[in-house]
Structures are given as structure tokens and as C-alpha cells.
Coordinates of C-alpha atoms in Angstrom, one line a residue:
Chain A
M1 CA 128.0 94.3 54.9
T2 CA 131.0 94.1 57.2
G3 CA 132.2 96.8 59.2
E4 CA 135.9 96.4 58.2
T5 CA 136.8 98.8 55.6
C6 CA 140.3 98.9 54.2
K7 CA 140.8 102.4 52.9
T8 CA 144.1 101.9 51.3
S9 CA 142.9 99.2 48.9
R10 CA 140.1 101.5 47.6
S11 CA 140.6 103.4 44.4
S12 CA 140.0 107.1 44.2
E13 CA 136.8 106.3 42.2
D14 CA 135.3 105.0 45.3
K15 CA 135.5 108.2 47.1
I16 CA 132.2 109.9 46.8
I17 CA 132.7 112.9 49.2
E18 CA 136.2 114.4 49.8
I19 CA 136.3 117.2 52.4
D20 CA 139.7 118.9 52.7
C21 CA 140.6 121.2 55.6
L22 CA 137.2 122.9 55.8
H23 CA 136.7 126.1 57.8
K24 CA 133.5 128.0 58.4
W25 CA 132.8 130.9 60.8
F26 CA 129.5 132.3 62.0
G27 CA 130.5 135.9 62.5
D28 CA 133.4 135.5 64.9
L29 CA 132.4 132.0 65.9
H30 CA 134.8 129.3 64.4
V31 CA 132.2 126.5 63.9
L32 CA 134.3 124.3 61.7
N33 CA 137.9 124.4 62.3
G34 CA 139.9 122.5 59.7
I35 CA 137.8 119.3 58.9
S36 CA 139.1 116.7 56.6
L37 CA 137.0 113.7 55.8
T38 CA 136.7 111.2 53.1
V39 CA 133.6 109.1 52.5
F40 CA 133.5 106.1 50.2
R41 CA 130.7 104.8 48.2
G42 CA 128.3 102.6 50.4
E43 CA 129.9 103.9 53.6
R44 CA 127.8 104.8 56.5
I45 CA 129.2 107.3 59.0
V46 CA 127.6 108.5 62.2
I47 CA 128.6 111.7 63.7
C48 CA 128.1 112.6 67.4
G49 CA 129.1 115.3 69.7
P50 CA 127.9 117.8 72.1
S51 CA 125.5 120.6 70.8
G52 CA 127.3 123.5 69.1
S53 CA 130.1 121.2 68.1
G54 CA 129.6 121.9 64.3
K55 CA 128.3 118.3 63.4
S56 CA 125.0 119.7 61.8
T57 CA 127.0 122.5 60.1
L58 CA 129.3 120.0 58.6
I59 CA 126.7 118.0 56.9
R60 CA 124.8 121.1 55.8
C61 CA 127.9 122.2 54.0
I62 CA 127.9 118.9 52.0
N63 CA 124.8 120.2 50.1
R64 CA 125.7 123.9 50.6
L65 CA 122.9 124.7 52.7
E66 CA 125.7 126.5 54.6
E67 CA 128.6 128.1 52.6
H68 CA 132.0 127.2 53.7
Q69 CA 134.8 129.9 53.7
K70 CA 137.9 127.9 53.5
G71 CA 138.9 124.5 52.3
R72 CA 137.4 122.3 49.6
I73 CA 134.5 120.0 49.3
M74 CA 134.1 117.5 46.4
V75 CA 130.9 115.6 46.0
D76 CA 130.8 112.9 43.5
G77 CA 133.4 114.6 41.6
I78 CA 132.0 118.1 41.5
E79 CA 133.5 120.8 43.6
L80 CA 131.1 122.9 45.6
T81 CA 131.7 126.5 44.8
G82 CA 129.3 129.6 44.3
N83 CA 128.4 128.0 40.8
L84 CA 124.6 127.6 41.1
K85 CA 124.3 125.0 38.4
N86 CA 126.9 122.7 40.2
I87 CA 125.1 123.3 43.6
E88 CA 121.7 122.2 42.0
K89 CA 123.5 119.3 40.5
I90 CA 124.9 118.1 43.7
R91 CA 121.5 118.6 45.6
E92 CA 119.9 116.3 43.1
E93 CA 122.2 113.6 44.2
V94 CA 122.3 114.3 47.9
G95 CA 119.2 113.6 49.9
M96 CA 118.7 115.3 53.2
V97 CA 116.5 114.3 56.2
F98 CA 115.9 117.1 58.7
Q99 CA 115.2 117.1 62.5
H100 CA 111.8 118.8 62.0
F101 CA 111.0 116.9 58.9
N102 CA 110.2 120.0 56.8
L103 CA 107.4 118.4 54.7
F104 CA 105.6 120.8 52.7
P105 CA 102.3 121.4 54.6
H106 CA 100.2 122.6 51.6
L107 CA 100.8 119.5 49.5
T108 CA 99.6 116.0 50.1
I109 CA 102.0 113.1 51.0
L110 CA 102.0 111.9 47.5
E111 CA 102.7 115.4 46.1
N112 CA 105.4 115.9 48.6
L113 CA 107.2 113.0 47.2
A114 CA 106.5 113.4 43.5
L115 CA 107.4 117.1 43.5
G116 CA 111.3 116.7 43.2
P117 CA 111.4 114.1 40.6
I118 CA 108.8 115.9 38.4
W119 CA 110.3 119.4 38.5
V120 CA 114.1 118.5 39.1
R121 CA 114.5 115.2 37.3
K122 CA 111.6 116.1 34.8
V123 CA 110.1 112.6 35.2
P124 CA 106.5 112.3 33.8
K125 CA 103.9 112.7 36.5
K126 CA 102.4 109.4 36.4
E127 CA 105.8 107.7 36.6
A128 CA 106.8 110.0 39.4
E129 CA 103.7 109.0 41.5
E130 CA 104.4 105.4 40.9
T131 CA 107.9 105.8 42.2
A132 CA 106.4 107.8 45.2
M133 CA 104.0 104.9 45.9
Y134 CA 106.8 102.4 45.9
Y135 CA 108.8 104.3 48.4
L136 CA 105.8 105.0 50.6
E137 CA 105.1 101.3 50.7
K138 CA 108.7 100.9 51.7
V139 CA 108.3 103.1 54.8
H140 CA 105.0 101.4 55.5
I141 CA 102.9 104.5 54.8
A142 CA 101.1 104.1 51.5
E143 CA 97.7 104.3 53.0
Q144 CA 98.4 108.0 54.0
A145 CA 99.3 109.1 50.4
K146 CA 96.2 111.4 50.0
K147 CA 96.5 113.1 53.5
H148 CA 98.4 116.2 54.3
P149 CA 101.5 116.2 56.5
G150 CA 99.6 117.8 59.4
Q151 CA 97.3 114.8 59.7
L152 CA 100.3 112.4 60.4
S153 CA 102.3 111.7 63.6
G154 CA 105.8 112.8 63.9
G155 CA 107.2 109.3 63.2
Q156 CA 105.1 109.0 60.2
Q157 CA 106.1 112.5 58.8
Q158 CA 109.9 111.6 59.2
R159 CA 109.3 108.4 57.3
V160 CA 107.5 110.3 54.6
A161 CA 110.6 112.9 54.7
I162 CA 113.0 110.0 54.2
A163 CA 110.9 108.6 51.4
R164 CA 110.6 112.0 49.8
S165 CA 114.4 112.1 49.6
L166 CA 114.6 108.6 48.2
C167 CA 112.3 109.4 45.5
M168 CA 115.1 111.6 44.0
K169 CA 117.3 108.4 43.9
P170 CA 120.1 110.1 45.6
K171 CA 123.5 108.6 45.8
I172 CA 124.2 110.0 49.4
M173 CA 121.7 110.5 52.1
L174 CA 122.4 113.0 54.9
F175 CA 120.5 112.8 58.2
D176 CA 120.4 115.8 60.6
E177 CA 119.3 114.4 64.0
P178 CA 116.3 112.5 62.4
T179 CA 115.0 111.2 65.6
S180 CA 115.5 114.0 68.1
A181 CA 112.4 115.9 67.6
L182 CA 110.4 112.6 67.9
D183 CA 108.3 111.3 70.8
P184 CA 110.2 108.3 72.3
E185 CA 107.8 105.8 71.1
M186 CA 108.3 106.8 67.5
V187 CA 112.1 106.6 67.3
K188 CA 112.2 103.1 66.6
E189 CA 109.8 103.1 63.4
V190 CA 112.2 105.8 62.0
L191 CA 115.4 103.9 62.8
D192 CA 114.0 100.7 61.3
V193 CA 113.6 102.4 58.0
M194 CA 117.1 103.9 58.2
I195 CA 118.4 100.4 58.9
N196 CA 116.6 99.0 56.0
L197 CA 118.1 101.7 53.8
A198 CA 121.7 100.9 55.2
E199 CA 121.1 97.2 54.4
E200 CA 120.6 98.2 50.7
G201 CA 124.0 99.9 50.6
M202 CA 123.2 103.5 50.6
T203 CA 125.8 105.9 51.5
M204 CA 124.8 107.5 54.6
I205 CA 126.0 110.3 56.9
V206 CA 124.0 110.5 60.1
V207 CA 124.2 113.1 62.8
S208 CA 122.6 111.2 65.7
H209 CA 123.0 110.3 69.4
E210 CA 121.2 107.0 68.8
M211 CA 124.2 104.8 70.0
G212 CA 122.4 101.6 69.2
F213 CA 121.9 102.6 65.6
A214 CA 125.5 103.6 65.4
K215 CA 126.7 100.3 66.7
S216 CA 124.7 98.2 64.5
V217 CA 124.8 100.2 61.3
A218 CA 127.9 102.4 61.1
H219 CA 131.1 101.6 59.6
R220 CA 132.8 104.6 61.3
V221 CA 131.8 106.8 64.1
L222 CA 133.0 110.3 64.3
F223 CA 133.3 112.4 67.5
M224 CA 133.1 116.1 67.0
D225 CA 133.9 118.9 69.5
F226 CA 134.6 122.7 69.0
G227 CA 134.5 122.3 65.2
Q228 CA 137.1 119.5 65.0
I229 CA 136.9 115.8 64.5
V230 CA 138.4 114.7 67.9
E231 CA 138.0 111.0 67.3
E232 CA 137.3 108.6 64.4
N233 CA 136.9 104.9 64.8
T234 CA 135.0 101.8 64.1
P235 CA 132.0 101.6 66.4
Q236 CA 133.5 98.6 68.3
V237 CA 136.5 100.6 69.3
F238 CA 134.7 103.8 69.5
F239 CA 132.3 102.7 72.2
D240 CA 134.3 100.0 74.0
C241 CA 137.7 101.7 74.3
P242 CA 137.5 105.3 73.3
Q243 CA 141.0 106.9 72.9
H244 CA 140.3 110.5 73.8
D245 CA 139.3 111.9 77.1
R246 CA 136.7 114.2 75.6
T247 CA 135.2 111.2 73.9
K248 CA 135.1 109.2 77.2
L249 CA 133.4 112.2 79.0
F250 CA 130.9 112.6 76.3
L251 CA 130.0 108.9 76.0
S252 CA 129.6 108.6 79.9
Q253 CA 127.2 111.5 79.8
I254 CA 124.9 110.3 77.2
L255 CA 125.1 106.5 78.0
H256 CA 124.5 107.2 81.8
Chain B
M1 CA 77.8 109.5 101.1
A2 CA 81.4 109.9 99.9
K3 CA 81.1 106.7 97.9
S4 CA 77.9 107.9 96.2
G5 CA 79.5 111.1 95.4
K6 CA 82.3 109.4 93.8
N7 CA 79.9 107.2 91.7
N8 CA 78.2 110.4 90.6
I9 CA 81.4 111.8 89.2
I10 CA 82.1 108.6 87.3
Q11 CA 78.7 108.6 85.9
A12 CA 78.8 112.1 85.0
E13 CA 82.1 111.6 83.0
G14 CA 80.2 109.2 80.7
L15 CA 77.7 111.8 79.9
K16 CA 77.6 114.3 77.2
A17 CA 78.0 117.9 77.7
P18 CA 74.8 119.3 79.3
V19 CA 72.4 120.9 76.9
I20 CA 71.3 124.2 78.5
R21 CA 68.0 125.6 77.2
I22 CA 67.3 129.3 77.9
G23 CA 64.0 131.0 77.3
L24 CA 63.9 134.3 75.8
L25 CA 63.3 136.0 79.0
Q26 CA 66.2 134.3 80.6
W27 CA 68.5 135.1 77.7
A28 CA 67.6 138.8 77.9
K29 CA 68.2 138.8 81.6
T30 CA 71.7 137.3 81.2
N31 CA 72.6 139.3 78.1
L32 CA 70.9 142.6 78.4
F33 CA 70.0 143.3 81.9
N34 CA 72.8 141.7 83.9
G35 CA 73.7 144.8 86.0
V36 CA 72.7 148.4 86.3
L37 CA 75.1 149.7 83.7
N38 CA 74.1 147.1 81.2
S39 CA 70.4 147.8 81.7
I40 CA 70.8 151.4 81.3
L41 CA 72.6 150.9 78.0
T42 CA 70.1 148.4 76.9
I43 CA 67.2 151.0 77.5
V44 CA 69.0 153.8 75.9
T45 CA 69.9 151.8 72.8
L46 CA 66.2 150.5 72.5
F47 CA 65.0 154.2 72.7
L48 CA 67.5 155.2 70.0
L49 CA 66.5 152.4 67.7
Y50 CA 62.8 153.4 68.3
K51 CA 63.6 157.0 67.4
V52 CA 65.6 156.1 64.2
V53 CA 64.4 152.8 62.6
P54 CA 60.7 153.4 62.2
P55 CA 61.1 156.8 60.7
F56 CA 63.6 155.6 58.3
V57 CA 61.4 152.6 57.3
R58 CA 58.6 154.9 56.5
W59 CA 60.7 157.3 54.5
A60 CA 62.6 154.7 52.5
F61 CA 59.7 152.0 51.9
I62 CA 56.2 153.3 52.9
D63 CA 56.0 156.9 51.9
S64 CA 58.5 156.5 49.1
L65 CA 57.9 156.9 45.4
W66 CA 59.6 154.7 42.9
F67 CA 58.6 155.5 39.3
S68 CA 57.2 159.1 39.6
S69 CA 58.2 162.4 38.0
A70 CA 60.3 164.8 40.1
E71 CA 57.2 167.2 40.7
Q72 CA 55.3 164.2 42.4
C73 CA 58.4 163.6 44.5
R74 CA 58.5 167.1 45.7
A75 CA 54.8 166.7 46.8
G76 CA 55.4 163.6 48.8
S77 CA 57.3 163.3 52.1
G78 CA 59.1 159.9 51.5
A79 CA 62.2 158.8 49.6
C80 CA 62.2 159.7 46.0
W81 CA 63.8 156.6 44.4
S82 CA 62.5 157.7 41.2
I83 CA 65.8 159.6 40.7
I84 CA 67.4 156.4 40.0
P85 CA 65.2 154.8 37.2
A86 CA 64.9 158.3 35.6
N87 CA 68.7 158.8 35.5
I88 CA 69.9 155.2 35.5
R89 CA 71.4 155.2 32.2
F90 CA 73.4 158.4 32.8
I91 CA 74.5 157.0 36.2
I92 CA 75.7 153.7 34.9
F93 CA 77.0 154.7 31.4
G94 CA 78.0 158.3 31.7
F95 CA 78.5 160.1 28.4
Y96 CA 78.6 156.8 26.3
P97 CA 76.4 157.3 23.2
H98 CA 72.9 156.6 24.3
E99 CA 72.0 154.2 21.5
L100 CA 75.1 152.1 22.0
H101 CA 74.6 151.5 25.7
W102 CA 74.2 147.8 25.0
R103 CA 77.9 147.5 24.4
P104 CA 79.1 148.3 27.7
L105 CA 76.3 146.5 29.2
V106 CA 77.3 143.3 27.4
A107 CA 80.9 143.9 28.4
M108 CA 80.0 144.2 32.0
I109 CA 77.9 141.2 31.9
M110 CA 80.7 139.3 30.3
L111 CA 83.0 140.5 33.0
V112 CA 80.7 139.5 35.9
G113 CA 79.9 136.3 34.3
L114 CA 83.5 135.3 33.9
L115 CA 84.4 136.4 37.3
F116 CA 81.7 134.3 38.7
Y117 CA 82.7 131.3 36.6
S118 CA 86.3 131.8 37.8
K119 CA 85.3 131.8 41.4
N120 CA 85.1 128.0 41.4
R121 CA 88.7 126.7 41.7
D122 CA 87.7 123.5 39.8
H123 CA 87.3 125.6 36.8
W124 CA 90.9 126.8 36.8
S125 CA 92.9 125.5 33.9
P126 CA 95.0 126.8 31.1
S127 CA 91.8 127.0 28.9
L128 CA 90.3 129.2 31.4
G129 CA 93.2 131.6 30.7
Y130 CA 92.5 131.5 27.0
I131 CA 88.8 132.3 27.7
W132 CA 89.8 135.3 29.8
I133 CA 92.1 136.7 27.2
A134 CA 89.3 136.3 24.5
G135 CA 86.8 137.7 26.9
L136 CA 88.9 140.8 27.7
L137 CA 89.5 141.3 24.0
T138 CA 85.9 141.0 23.2
M139 CA 85.1 143.6 26.1
G140 CA 87.7 146.0 24.7
I141 CA 86.2 145.7 21.1
L142 CA 82.7 146.3 22.5
M143 CA 83.8 149.3 24.5
R144 CA 86.0 150.9 21.7
G145 CA 84.2 149.8 18.6
G146 CA 85.8 150.5 15.2
L147 CA 85.8 146.9 14.4
F148 CA 83.3 144.4 13.0
G149 CA 81.1 147.4 11.9
L150 CA 80.8 148.7 15.5
A151 CA 80.8 152.4 15.6
P152 CA 83.9 153.7 17.3
V153 CA 83.6 155.4 20.7
E154 CA 86.4 157.5 21.9
S155 CA 87.7 156.6 25.4
D156 CA 86.9 160.1 26.7
K157 CA 83.3 159.1 26.5
W158 CA 83.7 156.1 28.6
G159 CA 82.3 156.5 32.1
G160 CA 80.2 155.3 34.9
L161 CA 80.1 151.8 36.1
P162 CA 82.1 150.2 33.2
L163 CA 84.8 152.7 33.9
T164 CA 84.9 151.9 37.6
L165 CA 84.9 148.3 37.0
M166 CA 87.6 148.4 34.4
L167 CA 89.9 150.6 36.6
S168 CA 89.4 148.3 39.5
F169 CA 89.7 145.0 37.7
F170 CA 92.9 145.8 35.9
G171 CA 94.1 147.7 39.0
M172 CA 93.7 144.6 41.1
F173 CA 94.8 141.9 38.7
A174 CA 98.0 143.8 37.5
A175 CA 98.8 145.1 40.9
Y176 CA 98.8 141.6 42.5
P177 CA 101.6 139.9 40.5
L178 CA 103.5 143.1 40.4
G179 CA 103.3 143.4 44.3
V180 CA 104.4 139.7 44.7
L181 CA 107.4 140.3 42.5
L182 CA 108.2 143.6 44.5
A183 CA 108.0 141.7 47.8
L184 CA 110.2 138.8 46.3
G185 CA 112.6 141.6 45.1
R186 CA 112.8 143.3 48.6
R187 CA 114.0 140.1 50.0
S188 CA 116.4 139.4 47.3
K189 CA 120.1 138.9 48.0
M190 CA 121.0 140.9 45.1
P191 CA 121.6 144.4 46.4
A192 CA 120.5 146.3 43.3
V193 CA 117.3 144.7 43.0
K194 CA 116.7 144.9 46.7
T195 CA 117.4 148.6 46.7
I196 CA 115.2 149.3 43.8
C197 CA 112.3 147.5 45.3
I198 CA 112.7 149.2 48.7
L199 CA 113.0 152.6 47.1
Y200 CA 109.8 151.9 44.9
I201 CA 107.7 150.8 47.7
E202 CA 108.7 153.5 50.2
L203 CA 108.3 156.2 47.6
I204 CA 104.9 155.1 46.6
R205 CA 103.7 154.5 49.9
G206 CA 104.9 157.9 51.0
V207 CA 102.6 159.8 48.7
P208 CA 98.7 159.8 48.6
L209 CA 97.0 158.2 45.6
I210 CA 95.6 161.6 44.7
S211 CA 99.1 162.9 44.1
L212 CA 99.9 160.0 42.0
L213 CA 96.9 160.6 39.9
F214 CA 97.7 164.2 39.5
M215 CA 101.1 163.3 38.5
S216 CA 99.8 160.8 35.9
A217 CA 97.6 163.5 34.5
V218 CA 99.9 166.6 34.6
L219 CA 103.4 165.5 35.0
F220 CA 103.8 162.4 32.8
P221 CA 102.8 164.2 29.6
L222 CA 105.5 166.7 30.1
F223 CA 108.1 164.0 29.7
F224 CA 106.5 162.4 26.6
P225 CA 107.8 163.5 23.2
E226 CA 105.8 165.9 21.3
G227 CA 102.8 164.4 19.6
L228 CA 102.8 161.3 21.6
T229 CA 99.9 161.1 24.1
V230 CA 98.8 158.4 26.3
N231 CA 95.2 158.0 26.9
K232 CA 94.1 159.5 30.3
I233 CA 92.3 156.4 31.4
I234 CA 95.5 154.4 30.8
R235 CA 97.5 156.9 32.8
A236 CA 95.1 156.8 35.7
Q237 CA 95.0 153.0 35.4
A238 CA 98.8 152.9 35.6
A239 CA 98.8 155.1 38.7
I240 CA 96.3 152.8 40.5
I241 CA 98.3 149.7 39.7
L242 CA 101.6 151.2 40.8
F243 CA 100.1 152.5 44.0
T244 CA 98.2 149.3 44.9
A245 CA 101.2 147.1 44.1
A246 CA 103.3 148.8 46.8
Y247 CA 100.8 147.9 49.4
I248 CA 100.4 144.4 48.2
A249 CA 104.1 144.0 48.3
E250 CA 104.3 144.8 51.9
V251 CA 101.5 142.5 52.9
V252 CA 103.1 139.7 50.8
R253 CA 106.5 140.3 52.4
G254 CA 104.7 139.7 55.7
G255 CA 103.6 136.3 54.5
L256 CA 107.0 135.4 53.2
Q257 CA 108.5 136.2 56.7
A258 CA 106.1 133.7 58.2
I259 CA 107.5 130.7 56.2
T260 CA 110.0 128.9 58.2
K261 CA 113.6 128.4 57.2
G262 CA 113.1 124.7 57.1
Q263 CA 110.7 125.0 54.2
Y264 CA 113.4 126.8 52.0
E265 CA 116.0 124.3 53.0
A266 CA 113.8 121.3 52.3
A267 CA 112.9 122.8 48.9
E268 CA 116.7 123.6 48.2
S269 CA 117.9 120.1 49.4
L270 CA 115.7 118.6 46.7
G271 CA 117.6 120.6 44.0
L272 CA 114.7 122.9 43.3
N273 CA 115.9 126.2 41.8
Y274 CA 114.9 129.7 43.0
V275 CA 111.8 130.1 40.8
Q276 CA 110.6 126.5 41.4
K277 CA 111.2 126.8 45.1
M278 CA 109.2 130.2 45.3
R279 CA 106.4 129.0 42.9
L280 CA 105.9 125.6 44.3
I281 CA 106.7 125.8 47.9
V282 CA 107.1 129.3 49.4
L283 CA 104.4 131.4 47.6
P284 CA 101.4 129.0 47.8
Q285 CA 101.9 129.0 51.6
A286 CA 102.8 132.8 52.0
L287 CA 100.0 134.0 49.8
K288 CA 97.5 131.8 51.6
I289 CA 98.4 133.2 55.0
V290 CA 97.9 136.8 53.8
I291 CA 94.5 136.5 52.0
P292 CA 92.7 138.4 54.6
P293 CA 95.0 141.6 54.4
T294 CA 95.3 141.2 50.6
V295 CA 91.7 141.3 50.1
G296 CA 91.6 144.2 52.5
I297 CA 93.9 146.1 50.2
L298 CA 92.0 145.1 47.0
I299 CA 88.8 146.4 48.5
S300 CA 90.2 149.7 49.3
A301 CA 91.7 149.8 45.9
F302 CA 88.2 149.2 44.5
K303 CA 86.8 152.0 46.4
D304 CA 89.9 154.4 45.8
T305 CA 89.1 154.3 42.0
S306 CA 86.4 156.9 42.8
L307 CA 89.4 159.4 43.3
V308 CA 89.9 159.5 39.5
V309 CA 87.2 162.1 39.6
I310 CA 89.8 164.7 40.4
I311 CA 91.4 164.2 37.0
A312 CA 88.0 164.6 35.4
L313 CA 87.2 160.9 34.7
Y314 CA 83.6 160.1 35.1
D315 CA 83.4 157.1 37.3
V316 CA 80.1 155.9 38.7
L317 CA 80.2 158.3 41.7
K318 CA 80.9 161.3 39.5
T319 CA 78.1 160.3 37.1
T320 CA 75.8 160.1 40.0
K321 CA 76.9 163.5 41.3
S322 CA 76.3 164.8 37.7
A323 CA 72.8 163.5 37.6
L324 CA 72.1 165.4 40.7
A325 CA 73.2 168.6 39.0
N326 CA 69.9 168.4 36.8
P327 CA 67.8 171.2 38.3
S328 CA 64.7 169.0 38.2
W329 CA 66.3 166.4 40.4
M330 CA 68.1 168.5 42.7
G331 CA 67.8 167.8 46.4
F332 CA 67.5 164.1 46.1
S333 CA 71.0 163.4 46.7
P334 CA 70.6 161.0 49.8
E335 CA 68.6 158.6 47.5
A336 CA 71.1 158.8 44.8
Y337 CA 74.1 158.4 47.1
L338 CA 72.5 155.4 48.9
F339 CA 72.0 153.7 45.5
V340 CA 75.8 154.2 44.5
A341 CA 76.7 153.0 48.1
L342 CA 74.8 149.9 47.4
I343 CA 76.6 149.2 44.2
Y344 CA 79.9 149.8 46.0
F345 CA 78.8 147.5 48.9
V346 CA 77.7 144.7 46.7
C347 CA 81.1 144.5 45.0
C348 CA 83.1 144.8 48.2
F349 CA 80.9 142.4 50.1
S350 CA 81.2 139.8 47.5
M351 CA 85.0 140.3 47.5
S352 CA 85.1 139.7 51.2
N353 CA 82.8 136.9 51.0
Y354 CA 84.9 135.1 48.3
S355 CA 88.0 135.6 50.3
R356 CA 86.4 133.9 53.3
R357 CA 85.4 131.1 51.1
L358 CA 88.8 130.9 49.5
E359 CA 90.4 130.7 52.9
K360 CA 88.2 127.8 53.9
E361 CA 88.8 125.9 50.7
L362 CA 92.5 126.3 51.0
H363 CA 92.6 125.4 54.7
T364 CA 94.2 122.0 54.9

């Protein structure tokens, strides 16, 4: 796991996400203004930027929680269009972790995890529950399997949410500010799980302001502002000598 | 001095909340006589209770007659409960042939038994569904006859409590799923579905049940081709279902609105399709939230079945009224109506009791 990626040497088969000149408007607001981004298999990208810069919207477009109006998104060789079957197929392969966890409160932790595999992947119940327990152990929370989400702390809930996505055996994981709704003492336990995942070679796109995480895990760091990718670099260059004035300003504000 | 005061506080923190015992007198003083106005209200209320309760108890229980003839009743001064045992079979079964009363009786016992068995959520399974289907078929055969050597009984002879139970049971259990579908339709992104659902809900809610019942009795037959008639009970049943469903739909829509966007998105990001998302994630949560208002609607639907009297169906309220038309029992309507009220109350109270239990069980 080296940070150096040489894009030119990679074949087109290594590309798992291709975004080409993406535009999106909320009413009159131009939230994504010509985004182009290619993500390779096993690559880890951290996106940061001020609030309202479109970073969450961008990753939500990748699994079509938001619809784009112009441009093209290819995920694992399938183009995202209005075609419902394609959308469901892509969502099977793309896991998503939300800021507010979004666990299903009426189901136990185990049921939360087994639900996707059972209904979407048509895995037998017993096998799905075994997989669920495997991932719960991985996020160090197996003893809570019979509880309901409301009985868990925020950090535990977010780890369950990560495990829930992993149960679908996704090819890509999207993280939408996974630690910003957590109490400070719980941030580390969630980041540790994400670092483990990174070490296993998962393709990850993370919207986050956890700069320590970005430095140690990301292959590339993207800075977005006003719906555009302003700067894109390896973490070393990005944090040590940012090129763009807006990046410098932003970094000075969040790093104090 | 100051130091000991501080110590006291520290000690007090280690103690449990104080247990305060209040005597009856003390309780009465703090709750009934704390101030001039409350004292006056208490005295007035006590006086009214004294005026009302003892005479009622004497009328209903002490001076009352339970198994006497109408003449004996007229001689006495208390309640004449005898009107009920004397007319019970007509009140309960209406014009159903006298010697066949065991059939609706068995059907009703089956229905109540099945409902009681199904109360326990541990018993819910696919086989319970089959038991219900078999049970309902048996009940239908018992009521109608014409099979297995049972003498046929035309549905215009059906009446009384079996009719009330039937109208309400099917009214509720068909209206509920229909209402849920309408609520989903009203929130649909498909304009045609949405418009139809809104039109349906608003039209139905805009007219009283009585007018729907009239339409079902008078208007619908006009549209049917010559020779085709649909049973009057079924037409009334349909009107009740359509009416109740519109109200259920609005309550369920309220529940759907309470589910956060995050739940939809989490379900979608797992790749669940629309039906799975609604069935597994959204509806279980939404329907749970709206249990209290839903049961409110079901209870009022149960009571509204008594309106079928206006299209000349003999539900349990109408049979009671008819029993009172018998000259020898005329004048004992309070007793008879109290009895019917008791039947309605037992049914409605068990429904609201069950809803409370369900809420508690589903609370996680």
C-alpha cells in the first residue's frame, strides 16, 4: 500500500468509477459544476472542502441517491441512467456510510446486517447471519448483535453501519462525513475500523475533515469548492505545499 | 455550622429519594380541599354523586327483575332486565331461522376464538393464515348453508350480532391494507397514481358514510346490467370498506411522513427495491407510529356499522329496537339499549386494550 499511483500505467479495466463533466442543480443552485474524476480499483480518495461545496452531493451521485442532470457516471462498467435495474445493480456493489448512521431502529443489529444479503443478494438466512457475525466481530461489536440500534452509542452505531455495508461485499465504499456526528471520544474507534478496511485494499471515497486519516490512508486528496474540484494531489503535497490559494485558506482554517 | 451544612448535603446525595407517606385525610386535604374553589367543587360533586349513584344502583341491581314476565316488570319499580333473556335470541340473531341459531353462534365463537388466538404475536405464521382462510370459509358455509346437508339460509335473513361482527371484521381487515396502498399511492412519484389516490381519498372523505350506504343501495344497482344483482350486504360491506380505507390512508400518510429521509436512503443504498424498502423498512416503522389513531378509526368504523340500519339491514342495534316494538315489552328501552351499549363497549374496549398492548410489545 504505497501512496504513489501511476495512472498512465493502469489499463482502463482498473478504472472502477469514471465521472465525466458532471453537472447538477438544486433549483437554480449549481451544486456540481463540471466534475470529472476517475477512481481506480483499490484507490482511496478523501474529499474535503467547505460546507455547501458539493462534496456530499458528488458521492451521493455515485449511487444515485441524487440524480445528475448533465454528464456521465460509469460505475464498474455500468452507466448510471434512469434505468432502475442498473441503479439497483450499482447500489449492490456500492456501500454507503452516512453521517447519521441511518440504522434501521426497528430491527436488531444482526437483522440490520443480514437484511441486505438476504433480500438483495438472496443469500440463505443462516449464511447471511454468519457473515453478519463475522463483520460484527471485525468491528468489535459482536456482543451487541441482539440489541437494537437505540441501545448503542454513536460510535458503536457507526461501526455497525460500516459492517452493514460490508455484508453486501461491495466493491466500493462511500463515506459521507462518517465521524462528524460523533462525540469526540468516539471518532477514533470509527476511524480505526476505516483504516483496517483501507489496509485490506477496499476502494474508498471518503468525505471527511479528518486530516490525520487523510494523511495516513488516502492515495489522493481532493479539495472542492463551489461545485468544482479545485485541487487534487497526494496527501503529502496537499498538506505540505498546497498549490491553490483557496486550499491554503481552507487548510489554515481547519488546522488552526 | 457552615461545615456541617455542607456535610448534610453530601450525606443527602447518597440517600434515595425520600418516601413520603400521606394519610387519607392529608391526601383529601391536598387534592380535594386545597382552596375555596376546589372545596366548593368537591362538595358539589359529592352531592351530585349522592343524588345519582344510590338510586341507579337500587334501580339496576336491588329492585331489578332478571327473569320475570313483562307483567311482573310493570308491577315492580326497578330495572326490567328480563327483556333481555326474553328476547335474547332475536336481539342476537335477528330473523335467522330459530332452529338454526346454533350455526351463527358457532360461527361467532369461531371468529372470536380465532381473533383471541391471533392476538398473540408468537402465533403469527403462514399456517395461521391458512387457519384463517379455512375458518372464514367454514363460517361462511355455516351462515349460508346449502352444503354438507346444511339447510340454505338466504342472506336477507341474516342479522343481529353476526351481521354487525361480519360488517366490522371485513370492514377493518379489508380497509386497512387498502388504506395503506392508498397512502403509498398518494406519496407516489407517478402523477397518475398520485392523482387517482388523492381524488379517491378526498372524494370519500367529503361525503358522510350514510350517503355512501344510500348510494350502494340505490345508485349502484342502476349501473349493473339487467338481471345482475349484488347482494345488499356485500354492497353495504363495500361501502364501509371504501369509506374506512380513505381515513386509514390519511393516518398512514402521517406515519410515512414521520420516517426520516435517511431511512429511505439507507434502504436504497443497500440496493433494496421499492417494494422491499417499503415492506421491510418504512412501513414497519410508520405503521407502528400510527397505531393509536388507526385503532381510533377502526373503533369508529366498528360503531358506524350500526348505520346500515338506514338501508334496512338488521344489525344488532336494529334487532334490539325491533324487540322493543313488541307491545308487551314496550317501555323497557333503557334496559335493552344499555345491554347493546355493553356489547359495543366490550368490543371497542378490547380493541383499544389490544392496541395498547401491541404498542408496548412493539416498543423497542
